[in-house]
Tab-separated table of C-alpha atoms in Angstrom:
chain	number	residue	atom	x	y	z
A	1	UNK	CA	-148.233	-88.106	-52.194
A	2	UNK	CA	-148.674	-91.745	-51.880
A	3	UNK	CA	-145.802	-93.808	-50.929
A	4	UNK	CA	-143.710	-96.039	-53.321
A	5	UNK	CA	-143.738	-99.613	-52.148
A	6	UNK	CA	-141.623	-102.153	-53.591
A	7	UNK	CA	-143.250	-106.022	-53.681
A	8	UNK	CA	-140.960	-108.834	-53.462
A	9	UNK	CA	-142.297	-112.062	-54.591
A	10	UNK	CA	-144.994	-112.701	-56.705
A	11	UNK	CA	-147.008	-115.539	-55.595
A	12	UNK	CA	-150.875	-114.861	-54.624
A	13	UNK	CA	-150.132	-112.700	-52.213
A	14	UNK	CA	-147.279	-110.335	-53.273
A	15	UNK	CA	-149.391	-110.421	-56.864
A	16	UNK	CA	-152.754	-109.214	-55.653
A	17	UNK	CA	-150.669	-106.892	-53.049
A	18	UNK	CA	-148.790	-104.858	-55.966
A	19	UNK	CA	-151.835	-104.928	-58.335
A	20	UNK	CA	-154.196	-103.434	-55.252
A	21	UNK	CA	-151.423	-100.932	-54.412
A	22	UNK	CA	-150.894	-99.878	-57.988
A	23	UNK	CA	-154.808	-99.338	-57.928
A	24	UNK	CA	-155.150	-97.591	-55.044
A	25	UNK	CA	-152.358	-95.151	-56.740
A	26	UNK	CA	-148.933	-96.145	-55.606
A	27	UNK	CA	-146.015	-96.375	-57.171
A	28	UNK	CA	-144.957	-100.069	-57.043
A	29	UNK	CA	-141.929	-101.580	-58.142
A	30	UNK	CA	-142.373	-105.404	-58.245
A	31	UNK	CA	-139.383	-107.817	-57.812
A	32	UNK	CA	-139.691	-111.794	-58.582
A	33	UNK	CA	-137.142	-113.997	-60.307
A	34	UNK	CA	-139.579	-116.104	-62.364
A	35	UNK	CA	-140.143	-113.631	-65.613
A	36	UNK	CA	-143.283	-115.313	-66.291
A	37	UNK	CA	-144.340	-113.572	-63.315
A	38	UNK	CA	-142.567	-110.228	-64.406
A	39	UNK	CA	-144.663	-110.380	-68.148
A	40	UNK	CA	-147.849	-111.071	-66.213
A	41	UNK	CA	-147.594	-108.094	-63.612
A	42	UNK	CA	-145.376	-105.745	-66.051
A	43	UNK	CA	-148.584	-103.814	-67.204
A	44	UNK	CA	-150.613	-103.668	-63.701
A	45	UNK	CA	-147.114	-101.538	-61.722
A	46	UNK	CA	-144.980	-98.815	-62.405
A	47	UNK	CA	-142.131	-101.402	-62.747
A	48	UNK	CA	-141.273	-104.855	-62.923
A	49	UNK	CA	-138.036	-106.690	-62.668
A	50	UNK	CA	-137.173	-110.324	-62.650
A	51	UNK	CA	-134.000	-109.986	-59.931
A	52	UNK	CA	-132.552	-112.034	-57.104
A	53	UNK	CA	-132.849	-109.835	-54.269
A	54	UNK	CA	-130.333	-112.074	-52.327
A	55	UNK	CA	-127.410	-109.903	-53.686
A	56	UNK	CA	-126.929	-106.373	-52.273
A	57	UNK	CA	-125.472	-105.304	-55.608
A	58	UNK	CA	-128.908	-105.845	-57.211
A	59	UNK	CA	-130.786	-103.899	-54.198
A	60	UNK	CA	-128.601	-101.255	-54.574
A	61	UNK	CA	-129.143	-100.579	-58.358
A	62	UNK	CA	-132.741	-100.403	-57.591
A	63	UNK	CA	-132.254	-98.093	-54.699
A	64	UNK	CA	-134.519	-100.415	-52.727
A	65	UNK	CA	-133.788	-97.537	-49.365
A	66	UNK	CA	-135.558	-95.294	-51.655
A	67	UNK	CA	-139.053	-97.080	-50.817
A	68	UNK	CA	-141.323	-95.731	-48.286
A	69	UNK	CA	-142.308	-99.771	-47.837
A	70	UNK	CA	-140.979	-102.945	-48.662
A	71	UNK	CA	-143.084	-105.861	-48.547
A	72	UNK	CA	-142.043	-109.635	-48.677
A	73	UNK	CA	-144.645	-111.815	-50.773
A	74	UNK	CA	-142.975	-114.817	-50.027
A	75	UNK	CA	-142.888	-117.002	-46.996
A	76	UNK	CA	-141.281	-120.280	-48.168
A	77	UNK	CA	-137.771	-119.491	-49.313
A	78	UNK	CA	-136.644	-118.761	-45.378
A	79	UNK	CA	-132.746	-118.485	-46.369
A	80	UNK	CA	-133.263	-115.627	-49.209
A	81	UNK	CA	-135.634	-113.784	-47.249
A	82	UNK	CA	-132.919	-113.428	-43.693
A	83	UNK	CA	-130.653	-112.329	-46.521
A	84	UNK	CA	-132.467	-109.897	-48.111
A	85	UNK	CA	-133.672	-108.334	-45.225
A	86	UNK	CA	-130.025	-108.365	-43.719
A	87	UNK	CA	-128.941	-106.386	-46.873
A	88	UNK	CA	-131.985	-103.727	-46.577
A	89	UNK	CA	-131.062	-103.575	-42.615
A	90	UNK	CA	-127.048	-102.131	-43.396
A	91	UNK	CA	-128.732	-100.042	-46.811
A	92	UNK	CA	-131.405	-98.210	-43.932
A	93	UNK	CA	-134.483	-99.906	-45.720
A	94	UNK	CA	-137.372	-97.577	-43.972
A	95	UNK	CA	-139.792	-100.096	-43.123
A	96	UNK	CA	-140.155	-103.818	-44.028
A	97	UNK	CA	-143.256	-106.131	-44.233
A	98	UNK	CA	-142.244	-109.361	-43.792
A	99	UNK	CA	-144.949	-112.188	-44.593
A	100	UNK	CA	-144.950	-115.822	-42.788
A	101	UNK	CA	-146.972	-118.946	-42.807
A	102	UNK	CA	-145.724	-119.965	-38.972
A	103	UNK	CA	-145.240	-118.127	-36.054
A	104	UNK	CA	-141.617	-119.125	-35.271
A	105	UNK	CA	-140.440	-117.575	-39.219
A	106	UNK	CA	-142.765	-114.324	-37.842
A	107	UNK	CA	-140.327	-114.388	-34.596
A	108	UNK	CA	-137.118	-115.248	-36.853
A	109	UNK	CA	-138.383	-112.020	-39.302
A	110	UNK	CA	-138.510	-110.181	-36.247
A	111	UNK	CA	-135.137	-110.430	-34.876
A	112	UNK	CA	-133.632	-110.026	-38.238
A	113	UNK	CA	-135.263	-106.405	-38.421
A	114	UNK	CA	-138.730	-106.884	-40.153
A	115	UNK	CA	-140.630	-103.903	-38.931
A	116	UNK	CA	-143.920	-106.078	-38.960
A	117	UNK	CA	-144.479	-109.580	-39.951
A	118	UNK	CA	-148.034	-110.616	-41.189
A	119	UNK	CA	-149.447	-114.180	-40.916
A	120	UNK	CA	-152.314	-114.563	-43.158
A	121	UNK	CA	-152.948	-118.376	-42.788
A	122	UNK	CA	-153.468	-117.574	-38.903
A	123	UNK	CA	-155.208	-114.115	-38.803
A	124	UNK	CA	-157.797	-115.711	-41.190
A	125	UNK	CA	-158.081	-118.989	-39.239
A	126	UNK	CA	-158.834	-116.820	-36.692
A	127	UNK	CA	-161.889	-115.020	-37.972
A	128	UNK	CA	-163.268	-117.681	-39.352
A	129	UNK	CA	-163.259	-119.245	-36.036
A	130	UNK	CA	-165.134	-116.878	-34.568
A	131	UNK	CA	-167.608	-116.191	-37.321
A	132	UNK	CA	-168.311	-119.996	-37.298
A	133	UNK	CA	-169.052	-119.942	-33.447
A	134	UNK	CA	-171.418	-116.842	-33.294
A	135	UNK	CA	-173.342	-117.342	-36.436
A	136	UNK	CA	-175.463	-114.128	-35.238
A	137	UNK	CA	-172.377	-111.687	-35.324
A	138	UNK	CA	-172.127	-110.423	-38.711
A	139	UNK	CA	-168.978	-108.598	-37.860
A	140	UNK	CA	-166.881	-107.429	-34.691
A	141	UNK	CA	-164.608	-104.515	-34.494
A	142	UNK	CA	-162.593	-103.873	-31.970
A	143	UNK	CA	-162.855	-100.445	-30.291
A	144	UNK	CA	-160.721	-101.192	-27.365
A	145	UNK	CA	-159.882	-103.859	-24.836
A	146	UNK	CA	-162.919	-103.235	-23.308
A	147	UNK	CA	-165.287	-102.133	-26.520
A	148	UNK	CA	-165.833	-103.357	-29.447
A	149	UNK	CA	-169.033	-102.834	-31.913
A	150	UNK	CA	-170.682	-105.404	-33.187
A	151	UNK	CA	-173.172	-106.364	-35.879
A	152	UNK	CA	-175.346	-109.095	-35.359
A	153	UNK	CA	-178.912	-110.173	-36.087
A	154	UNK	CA	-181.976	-108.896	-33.451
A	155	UNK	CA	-182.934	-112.393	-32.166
A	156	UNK	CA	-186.801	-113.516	-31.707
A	157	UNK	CA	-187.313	-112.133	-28.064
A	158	UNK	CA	-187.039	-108.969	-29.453
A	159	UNK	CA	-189.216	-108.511	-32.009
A	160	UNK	CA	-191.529	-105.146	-31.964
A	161	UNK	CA	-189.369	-103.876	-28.816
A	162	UNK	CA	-188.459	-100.336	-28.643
A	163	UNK	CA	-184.989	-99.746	-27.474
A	164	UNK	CA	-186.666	-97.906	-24.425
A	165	UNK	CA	-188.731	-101.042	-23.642
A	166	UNK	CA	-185.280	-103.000	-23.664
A	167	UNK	CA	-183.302	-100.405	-21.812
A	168	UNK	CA	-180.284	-102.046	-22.688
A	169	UNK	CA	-177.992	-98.772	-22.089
A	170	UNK	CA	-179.185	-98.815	-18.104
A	171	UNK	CA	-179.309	-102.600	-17.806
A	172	UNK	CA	-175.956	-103.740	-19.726
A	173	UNK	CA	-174.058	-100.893	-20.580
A	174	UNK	CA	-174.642	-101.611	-24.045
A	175	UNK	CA	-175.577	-99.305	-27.039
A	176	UNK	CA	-177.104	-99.966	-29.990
A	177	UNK	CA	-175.971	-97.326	-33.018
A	178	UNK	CA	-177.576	-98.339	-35.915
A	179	UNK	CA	-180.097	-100.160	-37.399
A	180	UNK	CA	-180.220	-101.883	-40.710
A	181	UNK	CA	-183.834	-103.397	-42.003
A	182	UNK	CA	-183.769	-104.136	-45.379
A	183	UNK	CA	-181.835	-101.545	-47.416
A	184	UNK	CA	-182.500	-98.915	-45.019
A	185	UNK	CA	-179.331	-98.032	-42.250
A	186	UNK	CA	-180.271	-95.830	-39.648
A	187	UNK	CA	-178.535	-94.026	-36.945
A	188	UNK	CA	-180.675	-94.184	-33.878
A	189	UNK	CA	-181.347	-91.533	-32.528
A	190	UNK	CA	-184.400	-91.923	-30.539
A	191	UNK	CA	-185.021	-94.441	-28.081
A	192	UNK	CA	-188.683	-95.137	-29.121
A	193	UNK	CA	-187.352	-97.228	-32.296
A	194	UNK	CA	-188.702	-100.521	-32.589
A	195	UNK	CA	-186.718	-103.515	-33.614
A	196	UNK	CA	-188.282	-106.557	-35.764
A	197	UNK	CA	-186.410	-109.748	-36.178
A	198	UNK	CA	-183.824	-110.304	-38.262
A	199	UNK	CA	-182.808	-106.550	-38.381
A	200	UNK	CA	-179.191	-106.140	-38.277
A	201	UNK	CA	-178.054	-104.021	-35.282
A	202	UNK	CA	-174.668	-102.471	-34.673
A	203	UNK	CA	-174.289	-102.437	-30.830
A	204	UNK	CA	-171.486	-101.081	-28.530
A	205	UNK	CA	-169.994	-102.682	-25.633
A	206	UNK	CA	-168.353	-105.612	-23.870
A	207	UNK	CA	-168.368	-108.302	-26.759
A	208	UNK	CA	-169.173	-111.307	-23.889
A	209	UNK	CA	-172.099	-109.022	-22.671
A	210	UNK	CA	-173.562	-108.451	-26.337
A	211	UNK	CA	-173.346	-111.999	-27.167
A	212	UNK	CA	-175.574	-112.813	-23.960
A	213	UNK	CA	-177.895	-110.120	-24.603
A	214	UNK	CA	-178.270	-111.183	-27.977
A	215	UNK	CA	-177.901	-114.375	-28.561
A	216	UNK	CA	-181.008	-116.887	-27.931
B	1	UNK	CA	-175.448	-126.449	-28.595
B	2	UNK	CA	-172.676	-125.387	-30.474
B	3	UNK	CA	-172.029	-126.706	-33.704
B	4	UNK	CA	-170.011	-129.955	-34.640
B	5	UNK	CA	-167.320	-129.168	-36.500
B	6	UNK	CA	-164.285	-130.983	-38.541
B	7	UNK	CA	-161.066	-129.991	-39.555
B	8	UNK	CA	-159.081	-132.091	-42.484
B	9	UNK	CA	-155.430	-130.894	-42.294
B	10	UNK	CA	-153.711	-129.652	-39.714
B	11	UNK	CA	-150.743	-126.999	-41.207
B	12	UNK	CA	-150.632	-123.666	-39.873
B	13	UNK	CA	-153.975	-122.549	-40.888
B	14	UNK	CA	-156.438	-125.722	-39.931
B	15	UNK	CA	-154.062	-126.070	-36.632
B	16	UNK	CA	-155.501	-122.835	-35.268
B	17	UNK	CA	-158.647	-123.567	-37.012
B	18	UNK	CA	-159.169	-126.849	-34.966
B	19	UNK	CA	-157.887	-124.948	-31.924
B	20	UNK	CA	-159.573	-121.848	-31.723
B	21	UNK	CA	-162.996	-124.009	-32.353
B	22	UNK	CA	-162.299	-126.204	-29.309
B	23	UNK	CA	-161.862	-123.096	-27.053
B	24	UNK	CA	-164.850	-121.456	-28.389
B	25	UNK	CA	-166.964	-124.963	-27.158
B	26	UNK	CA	-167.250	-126.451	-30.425
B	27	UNK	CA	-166.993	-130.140	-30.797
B	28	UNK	CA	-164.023	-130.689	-32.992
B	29	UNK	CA	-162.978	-133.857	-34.992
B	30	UNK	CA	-158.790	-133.095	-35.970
B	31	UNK	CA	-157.806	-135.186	-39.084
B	32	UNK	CA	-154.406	-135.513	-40.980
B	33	UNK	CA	-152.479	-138.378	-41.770
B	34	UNK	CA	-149.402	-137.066	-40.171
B	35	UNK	CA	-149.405	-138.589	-36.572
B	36	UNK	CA	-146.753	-135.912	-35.012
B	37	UNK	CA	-149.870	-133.712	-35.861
B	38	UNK	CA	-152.169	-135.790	-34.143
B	39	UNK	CA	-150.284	-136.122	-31.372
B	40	UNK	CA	-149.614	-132.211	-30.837
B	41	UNK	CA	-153.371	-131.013	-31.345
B	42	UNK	CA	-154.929	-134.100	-29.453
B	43	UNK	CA	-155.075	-132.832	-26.008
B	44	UNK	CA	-156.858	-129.536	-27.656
B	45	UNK	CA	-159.500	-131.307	-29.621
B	46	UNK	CA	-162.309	-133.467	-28.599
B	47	UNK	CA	-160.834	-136.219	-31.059
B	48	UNK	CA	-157.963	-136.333	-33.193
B	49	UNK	CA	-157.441	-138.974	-35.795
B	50	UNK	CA	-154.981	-140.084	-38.257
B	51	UNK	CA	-156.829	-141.392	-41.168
B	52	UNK	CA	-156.525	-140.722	-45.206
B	53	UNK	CA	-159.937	-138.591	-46.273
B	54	UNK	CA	-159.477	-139.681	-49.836
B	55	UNK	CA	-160.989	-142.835	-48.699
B	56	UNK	CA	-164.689	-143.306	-48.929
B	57	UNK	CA	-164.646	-146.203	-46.103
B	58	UNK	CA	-162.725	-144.160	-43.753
B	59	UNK	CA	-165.005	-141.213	-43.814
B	60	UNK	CA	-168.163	-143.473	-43.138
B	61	UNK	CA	-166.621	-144.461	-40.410
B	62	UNK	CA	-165.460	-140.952	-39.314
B	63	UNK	CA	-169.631	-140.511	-39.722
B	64	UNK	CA	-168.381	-137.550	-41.396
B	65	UNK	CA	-172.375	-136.629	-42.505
B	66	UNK	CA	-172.931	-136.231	-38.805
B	67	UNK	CA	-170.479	-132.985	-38.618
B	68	UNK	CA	-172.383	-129.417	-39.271
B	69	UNK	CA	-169.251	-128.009	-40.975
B	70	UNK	CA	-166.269	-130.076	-42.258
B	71	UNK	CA	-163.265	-127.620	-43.428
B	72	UNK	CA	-160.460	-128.382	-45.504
B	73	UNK	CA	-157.580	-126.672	-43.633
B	74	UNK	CA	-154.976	-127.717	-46.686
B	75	UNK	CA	-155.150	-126.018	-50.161
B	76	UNK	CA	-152.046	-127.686	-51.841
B	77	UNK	CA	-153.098	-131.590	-52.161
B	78	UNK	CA	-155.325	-130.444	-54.936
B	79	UNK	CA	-155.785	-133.985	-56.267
B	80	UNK	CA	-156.658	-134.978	-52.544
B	81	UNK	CA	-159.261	-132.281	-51.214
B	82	UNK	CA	-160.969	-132.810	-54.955
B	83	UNK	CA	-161.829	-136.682	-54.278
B	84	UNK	CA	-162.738	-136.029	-50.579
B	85	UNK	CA	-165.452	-133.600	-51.639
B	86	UNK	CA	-166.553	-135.789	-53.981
B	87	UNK	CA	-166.956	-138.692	-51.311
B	88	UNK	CA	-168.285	-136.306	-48.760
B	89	UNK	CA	-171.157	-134.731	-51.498
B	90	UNK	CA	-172.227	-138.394	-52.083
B	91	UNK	CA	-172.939	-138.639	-48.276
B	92	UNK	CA	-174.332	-135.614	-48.230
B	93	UNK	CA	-172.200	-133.511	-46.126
B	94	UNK	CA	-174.182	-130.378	-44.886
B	95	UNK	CA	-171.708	-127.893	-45.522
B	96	UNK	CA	-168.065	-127.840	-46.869
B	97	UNK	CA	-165.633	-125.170	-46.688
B	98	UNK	CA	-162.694	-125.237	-48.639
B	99	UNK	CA	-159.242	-123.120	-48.615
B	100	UNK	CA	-157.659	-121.885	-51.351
B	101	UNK	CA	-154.448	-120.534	-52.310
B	102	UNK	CA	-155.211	-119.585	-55.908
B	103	UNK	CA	-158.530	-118.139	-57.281
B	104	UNK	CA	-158.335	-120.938	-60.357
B	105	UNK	CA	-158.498	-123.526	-56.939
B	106	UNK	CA	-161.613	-121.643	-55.529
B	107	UNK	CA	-163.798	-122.311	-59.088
B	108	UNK	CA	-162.252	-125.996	-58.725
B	109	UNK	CA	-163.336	-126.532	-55.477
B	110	UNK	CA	-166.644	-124.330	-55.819
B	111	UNK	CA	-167.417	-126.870	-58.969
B	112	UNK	CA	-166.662	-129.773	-56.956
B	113	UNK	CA	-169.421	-128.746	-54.178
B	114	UNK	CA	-167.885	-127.017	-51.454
B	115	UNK	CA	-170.358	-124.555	-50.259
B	116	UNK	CA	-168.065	-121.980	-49.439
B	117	UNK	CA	-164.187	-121.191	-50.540
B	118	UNK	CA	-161.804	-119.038	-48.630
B	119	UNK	CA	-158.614	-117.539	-49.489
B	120	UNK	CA	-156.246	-116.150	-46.871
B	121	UNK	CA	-153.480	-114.736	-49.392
B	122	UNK	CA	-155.824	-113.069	-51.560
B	123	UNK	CA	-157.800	-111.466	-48.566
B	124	UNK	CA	-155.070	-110.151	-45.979
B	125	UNK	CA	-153.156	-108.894	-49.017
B	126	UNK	CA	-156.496	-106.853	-49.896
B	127	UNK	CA	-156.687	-105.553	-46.423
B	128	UNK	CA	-152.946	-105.223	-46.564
B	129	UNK	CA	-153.036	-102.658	-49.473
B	130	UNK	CA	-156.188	-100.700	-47.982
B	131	UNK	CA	-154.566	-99.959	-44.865
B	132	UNK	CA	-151.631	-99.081	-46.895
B	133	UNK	CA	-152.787	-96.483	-48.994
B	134	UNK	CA	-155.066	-94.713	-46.442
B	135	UNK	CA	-152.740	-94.991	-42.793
B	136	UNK	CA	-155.342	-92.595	-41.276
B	137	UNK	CA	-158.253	-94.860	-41.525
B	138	UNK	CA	-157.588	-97.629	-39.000
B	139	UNK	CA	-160.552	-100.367	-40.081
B	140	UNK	CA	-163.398	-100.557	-42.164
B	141	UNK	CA	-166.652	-102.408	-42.016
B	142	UNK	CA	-168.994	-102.107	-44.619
B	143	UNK	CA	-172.736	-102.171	-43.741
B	144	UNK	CA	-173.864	-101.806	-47.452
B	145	UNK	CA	-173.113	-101.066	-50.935
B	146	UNK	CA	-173.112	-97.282	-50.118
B	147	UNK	CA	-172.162	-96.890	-46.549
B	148	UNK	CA	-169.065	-97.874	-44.756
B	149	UNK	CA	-168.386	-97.157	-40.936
B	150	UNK	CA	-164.770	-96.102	-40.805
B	151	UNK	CA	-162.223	-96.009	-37.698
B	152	UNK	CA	-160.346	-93.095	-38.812
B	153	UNK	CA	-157.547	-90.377	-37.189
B	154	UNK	CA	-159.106	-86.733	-36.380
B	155	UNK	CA	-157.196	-84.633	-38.929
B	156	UNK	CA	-155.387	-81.184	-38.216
B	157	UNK	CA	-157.717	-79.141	-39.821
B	158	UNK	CA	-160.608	-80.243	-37.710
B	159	UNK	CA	-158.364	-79.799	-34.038
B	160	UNK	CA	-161.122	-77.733	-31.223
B	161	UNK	CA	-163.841	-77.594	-34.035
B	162	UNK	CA	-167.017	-78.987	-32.363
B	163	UNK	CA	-169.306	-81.470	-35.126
B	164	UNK	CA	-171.717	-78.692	-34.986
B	165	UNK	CA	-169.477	-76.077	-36.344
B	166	UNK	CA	-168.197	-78.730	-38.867
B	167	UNK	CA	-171.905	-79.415	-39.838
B	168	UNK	CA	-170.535	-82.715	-41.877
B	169	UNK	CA	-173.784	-84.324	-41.689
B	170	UNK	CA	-175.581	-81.153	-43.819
B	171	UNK	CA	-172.679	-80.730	-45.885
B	172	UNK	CA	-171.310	-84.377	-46.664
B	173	UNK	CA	-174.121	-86.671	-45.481
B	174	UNK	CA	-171.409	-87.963	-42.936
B	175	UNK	CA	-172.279	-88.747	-38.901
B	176	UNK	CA	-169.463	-89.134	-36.930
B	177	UNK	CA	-170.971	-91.511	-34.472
B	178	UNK	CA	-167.663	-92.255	-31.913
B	179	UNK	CA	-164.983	-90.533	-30.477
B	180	UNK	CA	-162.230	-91.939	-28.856
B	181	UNK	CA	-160.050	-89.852	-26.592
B	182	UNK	CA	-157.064	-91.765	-24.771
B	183	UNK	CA	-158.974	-94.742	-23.576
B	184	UNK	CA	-162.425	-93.469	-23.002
B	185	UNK	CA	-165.071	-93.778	-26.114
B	186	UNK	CA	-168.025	-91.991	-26.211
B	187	UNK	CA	-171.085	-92.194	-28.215
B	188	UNK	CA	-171.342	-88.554	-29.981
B	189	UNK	CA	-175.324	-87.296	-28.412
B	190	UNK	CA	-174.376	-83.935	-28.591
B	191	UNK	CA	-173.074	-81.604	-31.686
B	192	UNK	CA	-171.154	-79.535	-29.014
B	193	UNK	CA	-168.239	-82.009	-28.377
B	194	UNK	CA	-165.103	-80.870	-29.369
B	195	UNK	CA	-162.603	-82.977	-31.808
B	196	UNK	CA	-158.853	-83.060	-31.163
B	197	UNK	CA	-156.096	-83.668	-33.711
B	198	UNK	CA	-155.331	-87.678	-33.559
B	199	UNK	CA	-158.470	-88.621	-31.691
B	200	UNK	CA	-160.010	-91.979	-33.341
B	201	UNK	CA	-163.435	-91.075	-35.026
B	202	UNK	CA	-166.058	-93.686	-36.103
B	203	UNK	CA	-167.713	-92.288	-39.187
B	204	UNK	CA	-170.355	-93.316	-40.753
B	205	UNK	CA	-171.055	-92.505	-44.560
B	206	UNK	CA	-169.521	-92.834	-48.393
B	207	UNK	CA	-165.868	-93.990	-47.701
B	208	UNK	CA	-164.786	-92.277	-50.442
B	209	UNK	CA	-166.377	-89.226	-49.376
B	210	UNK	CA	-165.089	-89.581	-45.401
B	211	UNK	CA	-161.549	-90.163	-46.534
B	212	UNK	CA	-162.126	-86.946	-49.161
B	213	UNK	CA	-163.336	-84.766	-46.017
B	214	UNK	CA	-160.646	-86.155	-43.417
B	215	UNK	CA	-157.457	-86.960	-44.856
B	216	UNK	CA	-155.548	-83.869	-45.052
């Protein structure tokens, strides 16, 4: 079964959050106190209701403990969300998502017994950051402190190389998995595959040592 | 040479922005027309200034033109960010990104000329509700419209099955391509290693087929 998560606040974030969820096949009760918002969601989620979720009376008519997750939307309204989550703390709330747009309200969330606190504002600053400074990595995934995999573009000095020309296993301890040219993805799995430039590569290993490898 | 880059408006989001660019070696111009701003981020930045970006003059003298990227690290001075693109398209800026906190804002700004529009509510709720509905996949990255290499937990069912016996390749068109055991990763060569229940798998394939075949 999936789990029922209830959405409080329903800004851009809490909005797309319960419509996604209700998607994806949750149940998701959705909680603002502007009705406009309620009428606009009331067809995309199991349930909507326009409620203040400042008064424990109100949580406890929707059996907000019931929820597998409760998720904040809202970021702003600081003194309503300590509240509410102070409520859901003494009703044994399972697990709360709080949502914050600086890293002191994150720590404040925190303390007051948000299980996790999110900070989209930052996180995305943060890729964006590093997209901008290594044009040539597509994407980055982290496998471990040490790992990660990483897709970027086969630069110029290695056009027409095979991978056992390159040797890049024995000389960096770095792998390359697959290989996308054109439509085509391929796992390699032989070492006399040539690159061209401008394939896109997905290669394991120490981020710092791809990037040198890779980038002109 | 890393590129030049500006930041207009320094909240939460084009503070780390600005940051995070200066510690990756970019050249960074800080602007916002709040000096405690100024005066925090200065020491992080190659220059900070306090200046108004609505005004034509002021960004000729910025040499704004001169800066590969200039991004727009506020989204709610709609009025604002809509007359500094406007100035900044006249001088032909290379390449504008703008921040959004409502898709309505992205058209705007897309209209107006930014090259590129991103919007931090709409995306980490999106990743929010994916990693919501399916815990046992840990990331995603999609290579292309039909594959997906997914970061997902070993299931039960599949605990001291080798990939050979499991044969998902044959069966599902699936290739698990990692394994992660404790802290070591290995690149899967051989279809005689063994999975265990809760090590991390990197799959490659249909993501709705690899969740279908490994969540219980």
């Amino acid at each position: 079964m999936k789990e029922d998560i209830a959405v409080i606040g329903l800004g851009t974030f809490g909005f797309e959050l319960a419509v996604q969820l209700s998607k994806l096949g949750h149940g998701v009760l959705a909680i603002d106190t502007d009705e406009k918002k309620i009428n606009a969601i009331k067809d995309e989620v199991s349930v909507a209701v326009q409620a203040d979720v400042t008064d424990e009376d109100v949580l406890r008519k929707l059996e907000i403990e019931k929820f597998d997750k409760v998720i904040f939307g809202m970021s702003n309204a600081l003194e309503s969300i300590i509240l509410s989550i102070a409520h859901m703390k003494k009703m044994r709330v399972k697990y709360i998502i709080g949502k914050a747009n600086t890293r002191i309200k994150k720590e404040i969330l925190l303390k007051i017994g948000a299980d996790e606190v999110i900070l989209p504002e930052i996180s995305t600053a943060q890729r964006l950051a590093e997209r901008i400074s290594t044009p040539s990595i597509l994407e980055k995934f982290e496998i471990d402190a040490a790992t990660s995999l990483i897709e970027i573009k086969v630069p110029g000095k290695f056009h027409q190389k095979t991978l056992k020309e390159l040797d890049l296993r024995k000389k960096y301890g770095i792998t390359v998995i697959l290989r996308r040219h054109g439509a085509s993805t391929q796992v390699i799995s032989r070492p006399d595959i040539k690159l061209e430039m401008d394939d896109i590569v997905f290669v394991l290993g120490d981020e710092a040592v791809v990037k040198k490898v890779f980038v002109d």
